[in-house]
Amino acid sequence: MMIPRRRVKTALLLASGLLVIAAIPGFAVDVVHLNLGTLAGPGWSARAVSVQLNWLDERHARLLLQTQRVALPEGLGELSEVTLSCAHAQLTATEIKCAQGAIKAQSTVLGVQNIQTSFRYQLDTGRIDTELQGVHIHDGTLAITASLSDARWQIRVRGKALSLSAVTGQLADAGFAIPVVAGSGHLNLIASMSGVATQLHEADVEMQLLAEEFSDAAGSVAGENLDISVRATVQAAAAGMQVALDMTGRQGALYVDPVYIEMPPQPLRLSARFDWLPTEQLVLQSLTYRHPGSVHL
């Protein structure tokens, strides 16, 4: 059984050690090539991983990391021909930093990716901070900022113009019980999440749906000329999750069988607070619905 964090840390410590040696007068090391083989962890693995460092001076090097194939957790597909490059990485005895790098990969789910990145890896603590820009997904783009320290993680995601039909299709493929719709709708979102290992501790998601028209195959869900905003906050509790949901409808019409709602001139508002239990039960704590000029529930 392989422990990837230890293997990577050992390799990077070796590279830092070689950096120190390269600085000794009369002893020059121009290129370091490390073959790390296969790295694996819960739900993922990377095959034929290698790292190459071309020293520029005693503290900087061109960095190139390559792997033939990366198997991701279920529903995320695989990556192939992955390269991470940084033309001017900074290496010291305690950290590796890259202010401007690039990732290229072929994804079975998202296609060809050319991503701008920056990262910082602290060798003494194992903490990783990274930023990804220009991730192409569902006809839109994502920007991702993430931090990982031991098993604790934090992620912030900003998505622009994500295809509603593609998003619902992938969520359904991943096992979520939601209708798959077709049409012209797209999503903008901002999401912040944190947790430990595979456990989500809290999340804050803001989403805007803009759609000329969409519907599912059965005609049980449909919308037209929509402008709807949704915010959801999730907090881990002793039993399940506590969820707060707020929706604002500014324009258009929405049909969710058997309910049809046409947005009034003043914004429609819906707020709900509920507990989602591990037994897949929902316990509603409060619900407020305001349809100006018509209903206040």
PDB file of C-alpha atoms in Angstrom, residues 8-297:
ATOM      1  CA  VAL A   8       5.827  13.137  -2.682  1.00  0.00           C
ATOM      2  CA  LYS A   9       7.240  14.834   0.398  1.00  0.00           C
ATOM      3  CA  THR A  10      10.308  12.586   0.306  1.00  0.00           C
ATOM      4  CA  ALA A  11      10.862  13.367  -3.368  1.00  0.00           C
ATOM      5  CA  LEU A  12      10.520  17.107  -2.819  1.00  0.00           C
ATOM      6  CA  LEU A  13      12.830  17.004   0.187  1.00  0.00           C
ATOM      7  CA  LEU A  14      15.344  15.183  -2.008  1.00  0.00           C
ATOM      8  CA  ALA A  15      15.007  17.903  -4.638  1.00  0.00           C
ATOM      9  CA  SER A  16      15.540  20.575  -1.982  1.00  0.00           C
ATOM     10  CA  GLY A  17      18.586  18.701  -0.754  1.00  0.00           C
ATOM     11  CA  LEU A  18      19.986  18.609  -4.266  1.00  0.00           C
ATOM     12  CA  LEU A  19      19.334  22.344  -4.497  1.00  0.00           C
ATOM     13  CA  VAL A  20      21.564  22.883  -1.473  1.00  0.00           C
ATOM     14  CA  ILE A  21      24.247  20.655  -3.008  1.00  0.00           C
ATOM     15  CA  ALA A  22      24.013  22.575  -6.284  1.00  0.00           C
ATOM     16  CA  ALA A  23      24.857  25.756  -4.402  1.00  0.00           C
ATOM     17  CA  ILE A  24      28.141  24.339  -3.079  1.00  0.00           C
ATOM     18  CA  PRO A  25      31.103  25.884  -4.946  1.00  0.00           C
ATOM     19  CA  GLY A  26      32.585  23.482  -7.443  1.00  0.00           C
ATOM     20  CA  PHE A  27      29.601  21.127  -7.349  1.00  0.00           C
ATOM     21  CA  ALA A  28      27.017  21.761 -10.086  1.00  0.00           C
ATOM     22  CA  VAL A  29      23.695  19.984 -10.596  1.00  0.00           C
ATOM     23  CA  ASP A  30      21.846  21.300 -13.659  1.00  0.00           C
ATOM     24  CA  VAL A  31      18.962  18.824 -13.993  1.00  0.00           C
ATOM     25  CA  VAL A  32      17.166  16.540 -11.546  1.00  0.00           C
ATOM     26  CA  HIS A  33      14.737  13.883 -12.790  1.00  0.00           C
ATOM     27  CA  LEU A  34      12.618  11.939 -10.278  1.00  0.00           C
ATOM     28  CA  ASN A  35      10.488   8.906 -11.188  1.00  0.00           C
ATOM     29  CA  LEU A  36       7.783   8.496  -8.536  1.00  0.00           C
ATOM     30  CA  GLY A  37       5.967   5.568 -10.173  1.00  0.00           C
ATOM     31  CA  THR A  38       2.344   5.120  -9.120  1.00  0.00           C
ATOM     32  CA  LEU A  39       0.735   7.219  -6.401  1.00  0.00           C
ATOM     33  CA  ALA A  40      -2.630   6.246  -4.922  1.00  0.00           C
ATOM     34  CA  GLY A  41      -5.104   7.339  -2.278  1.00  0.00           C
ATOM     35  CA  PRO A  42      -8.783   6.907  -1.363  1.00  0.00           C
ATOM     36  CA  GLY A  43     -10.700   6.988  -4.652  1.00  0.00           C
ATOM     37  CA  TRP A  44      -7.825   8.123  -6.897  1.00  0.00           C
ATOM     38  CA  SER A  45      -4.518   7.006  -8.408  1.00  0.00           C
ATOM     39  CA  ALA A  46      -1.837   8.466 -10.703  1.00  0.00           C
ATOM     40  CA  ARG A  47       0.366   6.280 -12.904  1.00  0.00           C
ATOM     41  CA  ALA A  48       3.890   6.877 -14.226  1.00  0.00           C
ATOM     42  CA  VAL A  49       4.474  10.101 -12.278  1.00  0.00           C
ATOM     43  CA  SER A  50       7.734  11.953 -12.898  1.00  0.00           C
ATOM     44  CA  VAL A  51       9.208  15.307 -11.870  1.00  0.00           C
ATOM     45  CA  GLN A  52      11.970  17.207 -13.669  1.00  0.00           C
ATOM     46  CA  LEU A  53      13.796  20.261 -12.304  1.00  0.00           C
ATOM     47  CA  ASN A  54      16.101  22.400 -14.446  1.00  0.00           C
ATOM     48  CA  TRP A  55      17.999  24.766 -12.142  1.00  0.00           C
ATOM     49  CA  LEU A  56      18.035  28.421 -13.130  1.00  0.00           C
ATOM     50  CA  ASP A  57      19.979  29.592 -10.066  1.00  0.00           C
ATOM     51  CA  GLU A  58      20.448  28.425  -6.502  1.00  0.00           C
ATOM     52  CA  ARG A  59      16.793  29.086  -5.558  1.00  0.00           C
ATOM     53  CA  HIS A  60      14.826  28.793  -8.813  1.00  0.00           C
ATOM     54  CA  ALA A  61      14.165  26.065 -11.340  1.00  0.00           C
ATOM     55  CA  ARG A  62      11.937  25.153 -14.269  1.00  0.00           C
ATOM     56  CA  LEU A  63       9.519  22.552 -12.955  1.00  0.00           C
ATOM     57  CA  LEU A  64       7.807  19.878 -15.049  1.00  0.00           C
ATOM     58  CA  LEU A  65       5.541  17.227 -13.522  1.00  0.00           C
ATOM     59  CA  GLN A  66       4.054  14.571 -15.803  1.00  0.00           C
ATOM     60  CA  THR A  67       1.760  11.572 -15.395  1.00  0.00           C
ATOM     61  CA  GLN A  68       0.264   9.262 -18.001  1.00  0.00           C
ATOM     62  CA  ARG A  69      -3.082   8.672 -16.314  1.00  0.00           C
ATOM     63  CA  VAL A  70      -5.009   9.872 -13.263  1.00  0.00           C
ATOM     64  CA  ALA A  71      -8.090   7.947 -12.106  1.00  0.00           C
ATOM     65  CA  LEU A  72     -10.430  10.259 -10.167  1.00  0.00           C
ATOM     66  CA  PRO A  73     -13.242   9.491  -7.687  1.00  0.00           C
ATOM     67  CA  GLU A  74     -16.429   7.995  -9.103  1.00  0.00           C
ATOM     68  CA  GLY A  75     -18.312  10.296 -11.432  1.00  0.00           C
ATOM     69  CA  LEU A  76     -15.284  12.511 -12.234  1.00  0.00           C
ATOM     70  CA  GLY A  77     -13.779  10.277 -14.932  1.00  0.00           C
ATOM     71  CA  GLU A  78     -10.064  10.074 -15.776  1.00  0.00           C
ATOM     72  CA  LEU A  79      -7.272  12.405 -16.843  1.00  0.00           C
ATOM     73  CA  SER A  80      -4.582  11.440 -19.334  1.00  0.00           C
ATOM     74  CA  GLU A  81      -1.344  13.029 -20.586  1.00  0.00           C
ATOM     75  CA  VAL A  82      -1.238  15.392 -17.616  1.00  0.00           C
ATOM     76  CA  THR A  83       1.563  17.980 -17.394  1.00  0.00           C
ATOM     77  CA  LEU A  84       2.156  20.643 -14.759  1.00  0.00           C
ATOM     78  CA  SER A  85       4.789  23.191 -15.744  1.00  0.00           C
ATOM     79  CA  CYS A  86       6.247  26.238 -14.024  1.00  0.00           C
ATOM     80  CA  ALA A  87       8.907  28.294 -15.792  1.00  0.00           C
ATOM     81  CA  HIS A  88      10.232  29.940 -12.633  1.00  0.00           C
ATOM     82  CA  ALA A  89       9.474  27.886  -9.528  1.00  0.00           C
ATOM     83  CA  GLN A  90      11.024  28.941  -6.229  1.00  0.00           C
ATOM     84  CA  LEU A  91      12.484  26.124  -4.124  1.00  0.00           C
ATOM     85  CA  THR A  92      13.834  26.344  -0.593  1.00  0.00           C
ATOM     86  CA  ALA A  93      14.422  23.855   2.203  1.00  0.00           C
ATOM     87  CA  THR A  94      10.869  24.476   3.495  1.00  0.00           C
ATOM     88  CA  GLU A  95       8.641  25.172   0.483  1.00  0.00           C
ATOM     89  CA  ILE A  96       8.064  25.096  -3.254  1.00  0.00           C
ATOM     90  CA  LYS A  97       6.197  28.022  -4.860  1.00  0.00           C
ATOM     91  CA  CYS A  98       4.978  28.806  -8.343  1.00  0.00           C
ATOM     92  CA  ALA A  99       3.421  32.185  -9.102  1.00  0.00           C
ATOM     93  CA  GLN A 100       2.545  31.395 -12.713  1.00  0.00           C
ATOM     94  CA  GLY A 101       2.182  27.835 -13.973  1.00  0.00           C
ATOM     95  CA  ALA A 102       0.111  25.801 -16.418  1.00  0.00           C
ATOM     96  CA  ILE A 103      -1.713  22.474 -16.366  1.00  0.00           C
ATOM     97  CA  LYS A 104      -2.572  20.573 -19.540  1.00  0.00           C
ATOM     98  CA  ALA A 105      -4.694  17.425 -19.517  1.00  0.00           C
ATOM     99  CA  GLN A 106      -7.274  15.385 -21.410  1.00  0.00           C
ATOM    100  CA  SER A 107     -10.374  14.648 -19.318  1.00  0.00           C
ATOM    101  CA  THR A 108     -12.863  11.911 -20.200  1.00  0.00           C
ATOM    102  CA  VAL A 109     -15.615  14.132 -18.723  1.00  0.00           C
ATOM    103  CA  LEU A 110     -14.522  17.693 -19.556  1.00  0.00           C
ATOM    104  CA  GLY A 111     -12.331  17.247 -22.653  1.00  0.00           C
ATOM    105  CA  VAL A 112      -9.079  19.114 -23.287  1.00  0.00           C
ATOM    106  CA  GLN A 113      -7.989  21.418 -20.458  1.00  0.00           C
ATOM    107  CA  ASN A 114      -5.434  24.261 -20.497  1.00  0.00           C
ATOM    108  CA  ILE A 115      -5.472  25.746 -17.007  1.00  0.00           C
ATOM    109  CA  GLN A 116      -3.499  28.595 -15.456  1.00  0.00           C
ATOM    110  CA  THR A 117      -2.331  27.819 -11.935  1.00  0.00           C
ATOM    111  CA  SER A 118      -0.325  29.053  -8.965  1.00  0.00           C
ATOM    112  CA  PHE A 119       0.584  26.976  -5.920  1.00  0.00           C
ATOM    113  CA  ARG A 120       2.580  26.767  -2.735  1.00  0.00           C
ATOM    114  CA  TYR A 121       3.677  23.508  -1.051  1.00  0.00           C
ATOM    115  CA  GLN A 122       5.129  23.708   2.467  1.00  0.00           C
ATOM    116  CA  LEU A 123       7.485  20.800   2.986  1.00  0.00           C
ATOM    117  CA  ASP A 124       7.570  21.000   6.785  1.00  0.00           C
ATOM    118  CA  THR A 125       3.772  20.982   7.321  1.00  0.00           C
ATOM    119  CA  GLY A 126       2.514  19.389   4.098  1.00  0.00           C
ATOM    120  CA  ARG A 127       0.106  22.287   3.504  1.00  0.00           C
ATOM    121  CA  ILE A 128      -0.867  22.925  -0.125  1.00  0.00           C
ATOM    122  CA  ASP A 129      -2.414  26.181  -1.400  1.00  0.00           C
ATOM    123  CA  THR A 130      -3.377  26.391  -5.062  1.00  0.00           C
ATOM    124  CA  GLU A 131      -5.417  28.464  -7.502  1.00  0.00           C
ATOM    125  CA  LEU A 132      -6.791  27.323 -10.859  1.00  0.00           C
ATOM    126  CA  GLN A 133      -8.104  29.677 -13.554  1.00  0.00           C
ATOM    127  CA  GLY A 134      -9.875  28.829 -16.811  1.00  0.00           C
ATOM    128  CA  VAL A 135     -11.182  25.330 -16.084  1.00  0.00           C
ATOM    129  CA  HIS A 136     -13.567  24.628 -18.987  1.00  0.00           C
ATOM    130  CA  ILE A 137     -16.725  22.800 -17.901  1.00  0.00           C
ATOM    131  CA  HIS A 138     -20.245  22.512 -19.313  1.00  0.00           C
ATOM    132  CA  ASP A 139     -19.731  25.311 -21.884  1.00  0.00           C
ATOM    133  CA  GLY A 140     -18.609  27.677 -19.093  1.00  0.00           C
ATOM    134  CA  THR A 141     -15.553  28.224 -16.916  1.00  0.00           C
ATOM    135  CA  LEU A 142     -14.525  27.660 -13.306  1.00  0.00           C
ATOM    136  CA  ALA A 143     -11.993  29.416 -11.082  1.00  0.00           C
ATOM    137  CA  ILE A 144     -10.951  27.344  -8.060  1.00  0.00           C
ATOM    138  CA  THR A 145      -8.986  28.256  -4.928  1.00  0.00           C
ATOM    139  CA  ALA A 146      -8.118  25.401  -2.560  1.00  0.00           C
ATOM    140  CA  SER A 147      -6.114  24.732   0.599  1.00  0.00           C
ATOM    141  CA  LEU A 148      -5.229  21.329   2.058  1.00  0.00           C
ATOM    142  CA  SER A 149      -3.520  20.812   5.417  1.00  0.00           C
ATOM    143  CA  ASP A 150      -3.350  17.258   6.751  1.00  0.00           C
ATOM    144  CA  ALA A 151      -6.913  16.027   6.217  1.00  0.00           C
ATOM    145  CA  ARG A 152      -8.511  19.492   6.458  1.00  0.00           C
ATOM    146  CA  TRP A 153      -9.520  21.250   3.263  1.00  0.00           C
ATOM    147  CA  GLN A 154     -11.126  24.455   2.041  1.00  0.00           C
ATOM    148  CA  ILE A 155     -12.370  25.118  -1.492  1.00  0.00           C
ATOM    149  CA  ARG A 156     -13.833  28.216  -3.165  1.00  0.00           C
ATOM    150  CA  VAL A 157     -15.328  27.891  -6.639  1.00  0.00           C
ATOM    151  CA  ARG A 158     -16.597  30.575  -9.008  1.00  0.00           C
ATOM    152  CA  GLY A 159     -18.465  29.376 -12.097  1.00  0.00           C
ATOM    153  CA  LYS A 160     -19.644  31.411 -15.086  1.00  0.00           C
ATOM    154  CA  ALA A 161     -22.171  30.478 -17.802  1.00  0.00           C
ATOM    155  CA  LEU A 162     -22.429  26.760 -16.954  1.00  0.00           C
ATOM    156  CA  SER A 163     -24.894  24.916 -19.173  1.00  0.00           C
ATOM    157  CA  LEU A 164     -28.006  23.936 -17.169  1.00  0.00           C
ATOM    158  CA  SER A 165     -28.640  20.857 -19.320  1.00  0.00           C
ATOM    159  CA  ALA A 166     -25.032  19.640 -18.981  1.00  0.00           C
ATOM    160  CA  VAL A 167     -24.965  20.242 -15.205  1.00  0.00           C
ATOM    161  CA  THR A 168     -28.241  18.387 -14.582  1.00  0.00           C
ATOM    162  CA  GLY A 169     -27.088  15.547 -16.842  1.00  0.00           C
ATOM    163  CA  GLN A 170     -23.827  15.031 -14.991  1.00  0.00           C
ATOM    164  CA  LEU A 171     -25.480  15.253 -11.571  1.00  0.00           C
ATOM    165  CA  ALA A 172     -27.997  12.617 -12.642  1.00  0.00           C
ATOM    166  CA  ASP A 173     -25.155  10.384 -13.895  1.00  0.00           C
ATOM    167  CA  ALA A 174     -23.504  10.771 -10.481  1.00  0.00           C
ATOM    168  CA  GLY A 175     -26.631   9.407  -8.785  1.00  0.00           C
ATOM    169  CA  PHE A 176     -28.471  12.586  -7.766  1.00  0.00           C
ATOM    170  CA  ALA A 177     -32.268  12.349  -8.081  1.00  0.00           C
ATOM    171  CA  ILE A 178     -32.842  15.446 -10.217  1.00  0.00           C
ATOM    172  CA  PRO A 179     -34.533  15.885 -13.608  1.00  0.00           C
ATOM    173  CA  VAL A 180     -32.319  16.248 -16.664  1.00  0.00           C
ATOM    174  CA  VAL A 181     -33.424  19.281 -18.667  1.00  0.00           C
ATOM    175  CA  ALA A 182     -32.782  20.535 -22.185  1.00  0.00           C
ATOM    176  CA  GLY A 183     -32.853  24.122 -23.340  1.00  0.00           C
ATOM    177  CA  SER A 184     -30.958  27.396 -23.185  1.00  0.00           C
ATOM    178  CA  GLY A 185     -30.505  27.848 -19.435  1.00  0.00           C
ATOM    179  CA  HIS A 186     -27.171  28.551 -17.784  1.00  0.00           C
ATOM    180  CA  LEU A 187     -25.866  28.974 -14.234  1.00  0.00           C
ATOM    181  CA  ASN A 188     -23.498  31.360 -12.479  1.00  0.00           C
ATOM    182  CA  LEU A 189     -22.329  30.300  -9.039  1.00  0.00           C
ATOM    183  CA  ILE A 190     -20.027  31.024  -6.110  1.00  0.00           C
ATOM    184  CA  ALA A 191     -19.428  28.221  -3.613  1.00  0.00           C
ATOM    185  CA  SER A 192     -17.271  27.962  -0.491  1.00  0.00           C
ATOM    186  CA  MET A 193     -16.828  24.595   1.233  1.00  0.00           C
ATOM    187  CA  SER A 194     -14.693  23.147   4.009  1.00  0.00           C
ATOM    188  CA  GLY A 195     -14.315  19.806   5.708  1.00  0.00           C
ATOM    189  CA  VAL A 196     -12.068  17.028   6.973  1.00  0.00           C
ATOM    190  CA  ALA A 197     -11.185  14.037   4.783  1.00  0.00           C
ATOM    191  CA  THR A 198     -14.428  12.991   3.034  1.00  0.00           C
ATOM    192  CA  GLN A 199     -16.673  14.818   5.513  1.00  0.00           C
ATOM    193  CA  LEU A 200     -18.230  18.182   4.609  1.00  0.00           C
ATOM    194  CA  HIS A 201     -18.369  20.519   7.614  1.00  0.00           C
ATOM    195  CA  GLU A 202     -19.933  23.604   6.056  1.00  0.00           C
ATOM    196  CA  ALA A 203     -20.824  25.094   2.702  1.00  0.00           C
ATOM    197  CA  ASP A 204     -22.169  28.363   1.326  1.00  0.00           C
ATOM    198  CA  VAL A 205     -23.469  28.317  -2.246  1.00  0.00           C
ATOM    199  CA  GLU A 206     -24.886  31.253  -4.241  1.00  0.00           C
ATOM    200  CA  MET A 207     -26.358  30.465  -7.656  1.00  0.00           C
ATOM    201  CA  GLN A 208     -28.123  32.435 -10.379  1.00  0.00           C
ATOM    202  CA  LEU A 209     -30.220  30.720 -13.048  1.00  0.00           C
ATOM    203  CA  LEU A 210     -30.808  32.585 -16.325  1.00  0.00           C
ATOM    204  CA  ALA A 211     -32.867  30.781 -18.952  1.00  0.00           C
ATOM    205  CA  GLU A 212     -34.892  31.625 -22.047  1.00  0.00           C
ATOM    206  CA  GLU A 213     -36.547  28.225 -21.894  1.00  0.00           C
ATOM    207  CA  PHE A 214     -35.927  24.671 -20.625  1.00  0.00           C
ATOM    208  CA  SER A 215     -37.843  21.485 -19.793  1.00  0.00           C
ATOM    209  CA  ASP A 216     -37.249  17.833 -18.963  1.00  0.00           C
ATOM    210  CA  ALA A 217     -38.301  14.952 -21.224  1.00  0.00           C
ATOM    211  CA  ALA A 218     -41.461  14.201 -19.204  1.00  0.00           C
ATOM    212  CA  GLY A 219     -42.597  17.841 -19.144  1.00  0.00           C
ATOM    213  CA  SER A 220     -42.774  17.804 -15.340  1.00  0.00           C
ATOM    214  CA  VAL A 221     -40.233  20.649 -15.014  1.00  0.00           C
ATOM    215  CA  ALA A 222     -40.098  23.694 -17.287  1.00  0.00           C
ATOM    216  CA  GLY A 223     -39.213  27.375 -17.268  1.00  0.00           C
ATOM    217  CA  GLU A 224     -39.024  30.389 -19.549  1.00  0.00           C
ATOM    218  CA  ASN A 225     -37.435  33.862 -19.386  1.00  0.00           C
ATOM    219  CA  LEU A 226     -36.191  33.045 -15.889  1.00  0.00           C
ATOM    220  CA  ASP A 227     -33.968  35.034 -13.581  1.00  0.00           C
ATOM    221  CA  ILE A 228     -33.768  33.215 -10.245  1.00  0.00           C
ATOM    222  CA  SER A 229     -31.174  33.445  -7.468  1.00  0.00           C
ATOM    223  CA  VAL A 230     -30.685  30.774  -4.805  1.00  0.00           C
ATOM    224  CA  ARG A 231     -28.468  30.785  -1.729  1.00  0.00           C
ATOM    225  CA  ALA A 232     -27.937  27.677   0.401  1.00  0.00           C
ATOM    226  CA  THR A 233     -25.850  27.325   3.557  1.00  0.00           C
ATOM    227  CA  VAL A 234     -25.085  23.915   5.021  1.00  0.00           C
ATOM    228  CA  GLN A 235     -23.706  23.198   8.488  1.00  0.00           C
ATOM    229  CA  ALA A 236     -22.761  19.781   9.853  1.00  0.00           C
ATOM    230  CA  ALA A 237     -24.665  18.828  13.027  1.00  0.00           C
ATOM    231  CA  ALA A 238     -24.647  15.919  15.447  1.00  0.00           C
ATOM    232  CA  ALA A 239     -27.319  14.218  13.340  1.00  0.00           C
ATOM    233  CA  GLY A 240     -27.089  15.078   9.651  1.00  0.00           C
ATOM    234  CA  MET A 241     -26.924  18.550   8.142  1.00  0.00           C
ATOM    235  CA  GLN A 242     -28.648  21.856   8.936  1.00  0.00           C
ATOM    236  CA  VAL A 243     -29.662  23.637   5.727  1.00  0.00           C
ATOM    237  CA  ALA A 244     -30.859  27.204   5.132  1.00  0.00           C
ATOM    238  CA  LEU A 245     -32.287  27.905   1.682  1.00  0.00           C
ATOM    239  CA  ASP A 246     -33.289  31.306   0.264  1.00  0.00           C
ATOM    240  CA  MET A 247     -34.662  31.860  -3.241  1.00  0.00           C
ATOM    241  CA  THR A 248     -35.493  35.102  -5.085  1.00  0.00           C
ATOM    242  CA  GLY A 249     -37.427  35.061  -8.364  1.00  0.00           C
ATOM    243  CA  ARG A 250     -37.249  38.270 -10.374  1.00  0.00           C
ATOM    244  CA  GLN A 251     -38.534  37.316 -13.800  1.00  0.00           C
ATOM    245  CA  GLY A 252     -40.193  34.599 -15.863  1.00  0.00           C
ATOM    246  CA  ALA A 253     -42.355  31.543 -15.205  1.00  0.00           C
ATOM    247  CA  LEU A 254     -41.535  28.195 -13.577  1.00  0.00           C
ATOM    248  CA  TYR A 255     -43.474  24.919 -13.645  1.00  0.00           C
ATOM    249  CA  VAL A 256     -42.665  22.051 -11.268  1.00  0.00           C
ATOM    250  CA  ASP A 257     -45.467  19.511 -11.499  1.00  0.00           C
ATOM    251  CA  PRO A 258     -48.108  20.275 -10.279  1.00  0.00           C
ATOM    252  CA  VAL A 259     -47.185  23.886  -9.352  1.00  0.00           C
ATOM    253  CA  TYR A 260     -46.987  26.771 -11.844  1.00  0.00           C
ATOM    254  CA  ILE A 261     -45.486  30.088 -10.686  1.00  0.00           C
ATOM    255  CA  GLU A 262     -45.330  33.307 -12.696  1.00  0.00           C
ATOM    256  CA  MET A 263     -42.947  35.856 -11.216  1.00  0.00           C
ATOM    257  CA  PRO A 264     -44.684  39.086 -10.090  1.00  0.00           C
ATOM    258  CA  PRO A 265     -43.378  42.619 -10.839  1.00  0.00           C
ATOM    259  CA  GLN A 266     -41.850  42.655  -7.340  1.00  0.00           C
ATOM    260  CA  PRO A 267     -39.428  39.809  -6.478  1.00  0.00           C
ATOM    261  CA  LEU A 268     -40.888  36.551  -5.238  1.00  0.00           C
ATOM    262  CA  ARG A 269     -39.132  35.161  -2.141  1.00  0.00           C
ATOM    263  CA  LEU A 270     -38.950  31.700  -0.601  1.00  0.00           C
ATOM    264  CA  SER A 271     -37.014  30.796   2.569  1.00  0.00           C
ATOM    265  CA  ALA A 272     -36.725  27.395   4.221  1.00  0.00           C
ATOM    266  CA  ARG A 273     -34.806  25.950   7.155  1.00  0.00           C
ATOM    267  CA  PHE A 274     -34.567  22.186   7.501  1.00  0.00           C
ATOM    268  CA  ASP A 275     -32.474  19.287   8.804  1.00  0.00           C
ATOM    269  CA  TRP A 276     -31.283  16.586   6.396  1.00  0.00           C
ATOM    270  CA  LEU A 277     -30.788  13.348   8.347  1.00  0.00           C
ATOM    271  CA  PRO A 278     -28.518  10.388   7.468  1.00  0.00           C
ATOM    272  CA  THR A 279     -31.687   8.272   7.115  1.00  0.00           C
ATOM    273  CA  GLU A 280     -32.541  10.428   4.036  1.00  0.00           C
ATOM    274  CA  GLN A 281     -35.308  12.175   5.955  1.00  0.00           C
ATOM    275  CA  LEU A 282     -35.969  15.892   5.759  1.00  0.00           C
ATOM    276  CA  VAL A 283     -37.249  17.655   8.889  1.00  0.00           C
ATOM    277  CA  LEU A 284     -38.680  21.067   8.021  1.00  0.00           C
ATOM    278  CA  GLN A 285     -38.088  23.693  10.714  1.00  0.00           C
ATOM    279  CA  SER A 286     -39.561  26.756   8.985  1.00  0.00           C
ATOM    280  CA  LEU A 287     -40.902  27.903   5.619  1.00  0.00           C
ATOM    281  CA  THR A 288     -41.764  31.387   4.354  1.00  0.00           C
ATOM    282  CA  TYR A 289     -43.222  32.152   0.932  1.00  0.00           C
ATOM    283  CA  ARG A 290     -43.984  35.685  -0.287  1.00  0.00           C
ATOM    284  CA  HIS A 291     -45.643  36.296  -3.655  1.00  0.00           C
ATOM    285  CA  PRO A 292     -46.279  40.088  -3.714  1.00  0.00           C
ATOM    286  CA  GLY A 293     -49.886  40.964  -4.434  1.00  0.00           C
ATOM    287  CA  SER A 294     -51.029  37.366  -4.091  1.00  0.00           C
ATOM    288  CA  VAL A 295     -49.764  35.136  -1.237  1.00  0.00           C
ATOM    289  CA  HIS A 296     -47.884  35.496   2.042  1.00  0.00           C
ATOM    290  CA  LEU A 297     -47.466  32.047   3.596  1.00  0.00           C
TER     291      LEU A 297
END
